[in-house]
XYZ file of C-alpha atoms in Angstrom:
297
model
C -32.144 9.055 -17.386
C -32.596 6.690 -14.655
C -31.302 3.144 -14.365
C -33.098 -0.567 -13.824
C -32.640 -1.001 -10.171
C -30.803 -3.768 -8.634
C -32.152 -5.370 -5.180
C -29.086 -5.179 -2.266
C -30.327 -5.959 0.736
C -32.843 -3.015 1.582
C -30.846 -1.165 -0.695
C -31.266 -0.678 -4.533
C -28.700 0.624 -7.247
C -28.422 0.995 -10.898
C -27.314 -1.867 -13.489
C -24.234 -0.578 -14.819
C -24.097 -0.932 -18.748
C -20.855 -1.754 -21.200
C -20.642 1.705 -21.850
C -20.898 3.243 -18.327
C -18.448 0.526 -17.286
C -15.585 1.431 -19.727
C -16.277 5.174 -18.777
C -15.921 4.652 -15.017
C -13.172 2.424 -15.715
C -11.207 5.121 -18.190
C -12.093 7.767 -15.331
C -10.361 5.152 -12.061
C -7.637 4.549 -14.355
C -7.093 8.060 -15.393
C -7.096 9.837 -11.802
C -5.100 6.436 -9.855
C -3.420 4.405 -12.666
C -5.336 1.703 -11.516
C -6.713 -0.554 -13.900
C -10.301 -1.940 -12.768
C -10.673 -5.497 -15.060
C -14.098 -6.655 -15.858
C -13.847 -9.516 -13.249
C -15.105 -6.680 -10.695
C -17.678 -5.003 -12.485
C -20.002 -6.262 -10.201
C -17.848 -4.730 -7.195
C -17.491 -1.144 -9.045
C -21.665 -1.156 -9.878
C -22.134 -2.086 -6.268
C -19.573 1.218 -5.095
C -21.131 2.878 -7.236
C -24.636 2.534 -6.583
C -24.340 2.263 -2.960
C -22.427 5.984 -3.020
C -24.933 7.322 -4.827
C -28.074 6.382 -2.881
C -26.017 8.092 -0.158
C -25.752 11.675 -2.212
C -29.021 10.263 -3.377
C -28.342 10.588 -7.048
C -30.480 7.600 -9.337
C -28.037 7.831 -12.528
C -24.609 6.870 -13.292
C -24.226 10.049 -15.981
C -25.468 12.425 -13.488
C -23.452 11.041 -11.153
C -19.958 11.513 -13.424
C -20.890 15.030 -14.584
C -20.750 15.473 -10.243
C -17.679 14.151 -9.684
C -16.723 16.677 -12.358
C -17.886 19.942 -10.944
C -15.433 22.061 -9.089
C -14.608 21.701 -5.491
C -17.144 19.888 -4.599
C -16.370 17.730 -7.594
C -13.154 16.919 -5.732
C -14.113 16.179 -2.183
C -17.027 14.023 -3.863
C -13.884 11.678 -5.778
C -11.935 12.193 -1.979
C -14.954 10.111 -0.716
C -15.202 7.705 -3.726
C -11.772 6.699 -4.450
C -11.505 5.432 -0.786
C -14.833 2.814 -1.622
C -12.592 1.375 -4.874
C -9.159 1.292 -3.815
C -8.749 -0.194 -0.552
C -7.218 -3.289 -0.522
C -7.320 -6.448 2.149
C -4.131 -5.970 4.597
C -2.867 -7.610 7.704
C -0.323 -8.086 9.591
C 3.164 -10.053 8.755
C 0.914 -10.790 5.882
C 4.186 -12.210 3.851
C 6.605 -13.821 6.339
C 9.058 -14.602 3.481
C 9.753 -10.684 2.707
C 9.750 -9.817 5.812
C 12.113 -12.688 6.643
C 14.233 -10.825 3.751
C 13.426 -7.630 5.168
C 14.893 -9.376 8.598
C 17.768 -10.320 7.395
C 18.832 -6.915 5.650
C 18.325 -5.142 8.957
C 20.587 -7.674 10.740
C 23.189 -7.462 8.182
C 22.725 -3.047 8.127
C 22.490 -2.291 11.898
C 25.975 -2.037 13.112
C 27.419 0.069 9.962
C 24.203 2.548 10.146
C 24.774 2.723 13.846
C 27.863 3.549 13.405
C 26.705 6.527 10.638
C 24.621 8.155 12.777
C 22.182 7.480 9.773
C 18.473 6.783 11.078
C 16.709 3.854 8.997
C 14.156 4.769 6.758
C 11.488 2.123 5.785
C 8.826 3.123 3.247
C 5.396 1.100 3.416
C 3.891 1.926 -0.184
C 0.090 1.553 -0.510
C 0.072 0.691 3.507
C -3.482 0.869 3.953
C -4.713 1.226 7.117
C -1.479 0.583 8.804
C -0.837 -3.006 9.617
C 2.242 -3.324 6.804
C 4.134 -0.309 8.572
C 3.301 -1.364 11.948
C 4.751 -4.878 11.042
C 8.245 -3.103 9.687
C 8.242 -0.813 13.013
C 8.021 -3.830 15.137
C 10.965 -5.704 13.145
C 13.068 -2.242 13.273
C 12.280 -1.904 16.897
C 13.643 -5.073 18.081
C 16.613 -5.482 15.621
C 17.995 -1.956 15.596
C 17.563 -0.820 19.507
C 19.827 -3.300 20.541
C 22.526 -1.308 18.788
C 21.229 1.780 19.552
C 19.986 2.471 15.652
C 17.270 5.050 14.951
C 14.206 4.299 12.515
C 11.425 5.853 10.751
C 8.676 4.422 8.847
C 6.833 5.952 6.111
C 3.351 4.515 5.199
C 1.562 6.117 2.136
C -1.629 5.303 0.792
C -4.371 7.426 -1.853
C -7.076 7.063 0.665
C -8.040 9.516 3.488
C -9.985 6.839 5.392
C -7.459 3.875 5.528
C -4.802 6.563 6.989
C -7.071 8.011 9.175
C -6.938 4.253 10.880
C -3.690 3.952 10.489
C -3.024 7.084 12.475
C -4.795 6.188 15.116
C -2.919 2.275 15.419
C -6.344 0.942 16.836
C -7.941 -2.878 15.095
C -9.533 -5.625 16.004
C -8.815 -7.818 18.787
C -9.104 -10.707 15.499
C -6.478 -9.027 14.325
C -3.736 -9.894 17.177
C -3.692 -13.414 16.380
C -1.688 -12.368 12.992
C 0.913 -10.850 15.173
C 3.888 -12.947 16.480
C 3.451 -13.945 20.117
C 7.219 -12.359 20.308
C 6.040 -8.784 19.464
C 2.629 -8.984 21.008
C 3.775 -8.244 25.176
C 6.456 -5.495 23.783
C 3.803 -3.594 21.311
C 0.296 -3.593 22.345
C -1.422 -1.006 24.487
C -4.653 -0.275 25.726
C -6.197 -4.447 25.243
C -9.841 -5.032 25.553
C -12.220 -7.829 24.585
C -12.741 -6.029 21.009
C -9.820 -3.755 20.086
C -6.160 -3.317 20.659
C -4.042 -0.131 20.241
C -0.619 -0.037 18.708
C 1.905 1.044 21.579
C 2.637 5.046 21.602
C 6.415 4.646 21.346
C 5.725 2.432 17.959
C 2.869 4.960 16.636
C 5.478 7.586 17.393
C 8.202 6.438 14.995
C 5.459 5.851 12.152
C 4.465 8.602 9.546
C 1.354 8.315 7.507
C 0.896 10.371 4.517
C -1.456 10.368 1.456
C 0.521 10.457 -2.388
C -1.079 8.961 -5.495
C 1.431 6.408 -6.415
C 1.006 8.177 -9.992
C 2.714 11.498 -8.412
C 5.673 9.543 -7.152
C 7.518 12.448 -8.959
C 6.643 14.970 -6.785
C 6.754 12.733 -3.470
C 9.457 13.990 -0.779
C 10.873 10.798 0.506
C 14.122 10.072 -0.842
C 17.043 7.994 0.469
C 15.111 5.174 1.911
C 16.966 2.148 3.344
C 13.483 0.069 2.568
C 11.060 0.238 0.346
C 8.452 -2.153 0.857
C 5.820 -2.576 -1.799
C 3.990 -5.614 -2.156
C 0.146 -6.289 -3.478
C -0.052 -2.978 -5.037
C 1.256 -3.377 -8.632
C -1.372 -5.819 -9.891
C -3.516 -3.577 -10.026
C -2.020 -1.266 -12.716
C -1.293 -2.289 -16.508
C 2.757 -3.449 -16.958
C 3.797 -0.102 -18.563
C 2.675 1.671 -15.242
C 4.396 -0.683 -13.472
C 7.611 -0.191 -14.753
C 7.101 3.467 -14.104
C 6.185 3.540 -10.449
C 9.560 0.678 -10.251
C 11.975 2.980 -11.796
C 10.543 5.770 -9.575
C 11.303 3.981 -6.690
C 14.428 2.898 -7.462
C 15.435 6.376 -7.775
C 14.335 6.875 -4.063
C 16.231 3.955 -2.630
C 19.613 4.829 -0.983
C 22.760 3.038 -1.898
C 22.522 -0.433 -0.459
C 19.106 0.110 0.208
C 16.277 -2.610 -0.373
C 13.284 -2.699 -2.919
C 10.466 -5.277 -2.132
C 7.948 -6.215 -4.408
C 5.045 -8.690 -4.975
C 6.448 -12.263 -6.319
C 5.222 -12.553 -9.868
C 4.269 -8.863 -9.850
C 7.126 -7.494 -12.348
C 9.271 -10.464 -13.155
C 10.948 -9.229 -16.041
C 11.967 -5.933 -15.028
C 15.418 -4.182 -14.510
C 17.042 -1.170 -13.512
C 20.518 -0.084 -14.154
C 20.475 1.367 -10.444
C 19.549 -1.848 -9.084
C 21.078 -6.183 -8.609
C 18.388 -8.333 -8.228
C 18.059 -10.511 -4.728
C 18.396 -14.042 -6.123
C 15.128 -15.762 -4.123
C 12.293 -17.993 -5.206
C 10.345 -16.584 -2.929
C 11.028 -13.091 -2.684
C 11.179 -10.723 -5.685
C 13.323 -7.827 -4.124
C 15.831 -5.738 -5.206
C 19.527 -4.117 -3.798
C 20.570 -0.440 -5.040
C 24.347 -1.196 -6.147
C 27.166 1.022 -4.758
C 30.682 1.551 -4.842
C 31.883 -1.263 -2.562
C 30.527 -4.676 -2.963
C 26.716 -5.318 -2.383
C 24.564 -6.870 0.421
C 23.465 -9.407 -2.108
C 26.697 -10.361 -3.571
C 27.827 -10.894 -0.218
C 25.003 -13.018 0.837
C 25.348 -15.642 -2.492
């Protein structure tokens, strides 16, 4: 049955009712744990509808009952879940975690040198790259001096946002977020509209997709950092507390957990001391000796 048709621009989509809203919304939250709240119906209806005059499909139903059908079923949601879930990113978008983030490195270098151990930083939910990009750059400068290797990790659901990552290239807009003391040592390739990450940082980064609800079945273990900010809002508190204790699993000894402030404030793990910060909500893997954090009280 088709819908009442909405005016967007040149474009047209369907009003989305109550009851096609709670379906899509069951379906989003079903495949990526994340929950979409009825504050952005208007953004899902426009996703939507703008998606299918693409496939050029007039009915949300019809349109579900697709998504639904076999292979092509799956590279249809491929192209879909990339319109929902990407989030806003930039770069050194939190200065205070990565000031934390900063300081851990400092503190690490020497002793991991000195392990032969390379550095593992994991950017979860990176997006299209700028988050990793902004740990290589702070590994780069504080770990070479000492002769320290480094690898960064960014994961993400969608196809399209890693695609960009890959490739390291934004907007020339995008420099200005970039200290002035990075900017000489890793940009290539400058022009009046775009600006390239430099190989040798591109090199050291890794960009893979996992659905943050398959963090089960994820390879990366033993990571020095995990950094995961702006992601967990958008998943209700029981998820939360299961992608946490997943990662806290994944963290080596010593190792650093970053989070959102206010994202999970009540939340714990046996595995895990709490960095005491009002402006940080991060947490230290404990280990036989005494802690990073202890130390730094």
């Amino acid at each position: 049955m088709n819908q009442p048709l909405r005016t967007i621009g040149l474009s047209t989509v369907p009003e989305l009712d109550d009851h096609q809203f709670v379906r899509w919304q069951a379906l989003l939250e079903e495949r990526t744990g994340m929950c979409m709240p009825i504050q952005r119906r208007s953004f899902l209806q426009t996703s939507l509808g703008l998606r299918m005059l693409e496939v050029g499909c007039r009915d949300y139903d019809a349109y579900y009952q697709m998504l639904l059908d076999g292979p092509a079923g799956v590279m249809e949601w491929s192209v879909l879940v990339d319109r929902l879930t990407v989030q806003e990113t930039r770069f050194f978008r939190d200065p205070d975690a990565l000031a934390l983030v900063e300081e851990y490195l400092q503190t690490h270098a020497p002793g991991l040198q000195q392990s032969g151990q390379t550095v593992g930083l994991w950017s979860v939910g990176c997006s299209s790259g700028e988050e990793a990009y902004s740990l290589s750059m702070l590994a780069e400068r504080l770990l070479e001096p000492f002769g320290g290797r480094y690898a960064v990790t960014g994961t993400d659901i969608s196809t399209i946002v890693l695609r960009k990552a890959r490739a390291g290239v934004y907007s020339i807009r995008a420099l200005e977020r970039i200290p002035e003391l990075y900017r000489d040592h890793v940009i290539a390739g400058q022009n009046a509209k775009k600006f390239q990450i430099a190989e040798r940082l591109r090199e050291r980064c890794c960009f893979s997709q996992v659905n943050i609800l398959n963090l089960k079945s994820c390879p990366l273990q033993s990571q020095h950092i995990i950094y995961c900010q702006n992601v967990l809002i958008y998943f209700r508190r029981w998820r939360r507390r299961e992608i946490l204790d997943a990662l806290a699993q994944r963290l080596a000894p010593g190792g650093l957990l970053v989070i959102g402030l206010g994202e999970m404030v009540d939340w714990q793990h046996p595995l895990l001391e709490q960095v005491h910060s009002s402006r940080v909500s991060a947490f230290v893997r404990k280990q036989s000796n005494s802690s990073w954090e202890s130390a730094r009280r």
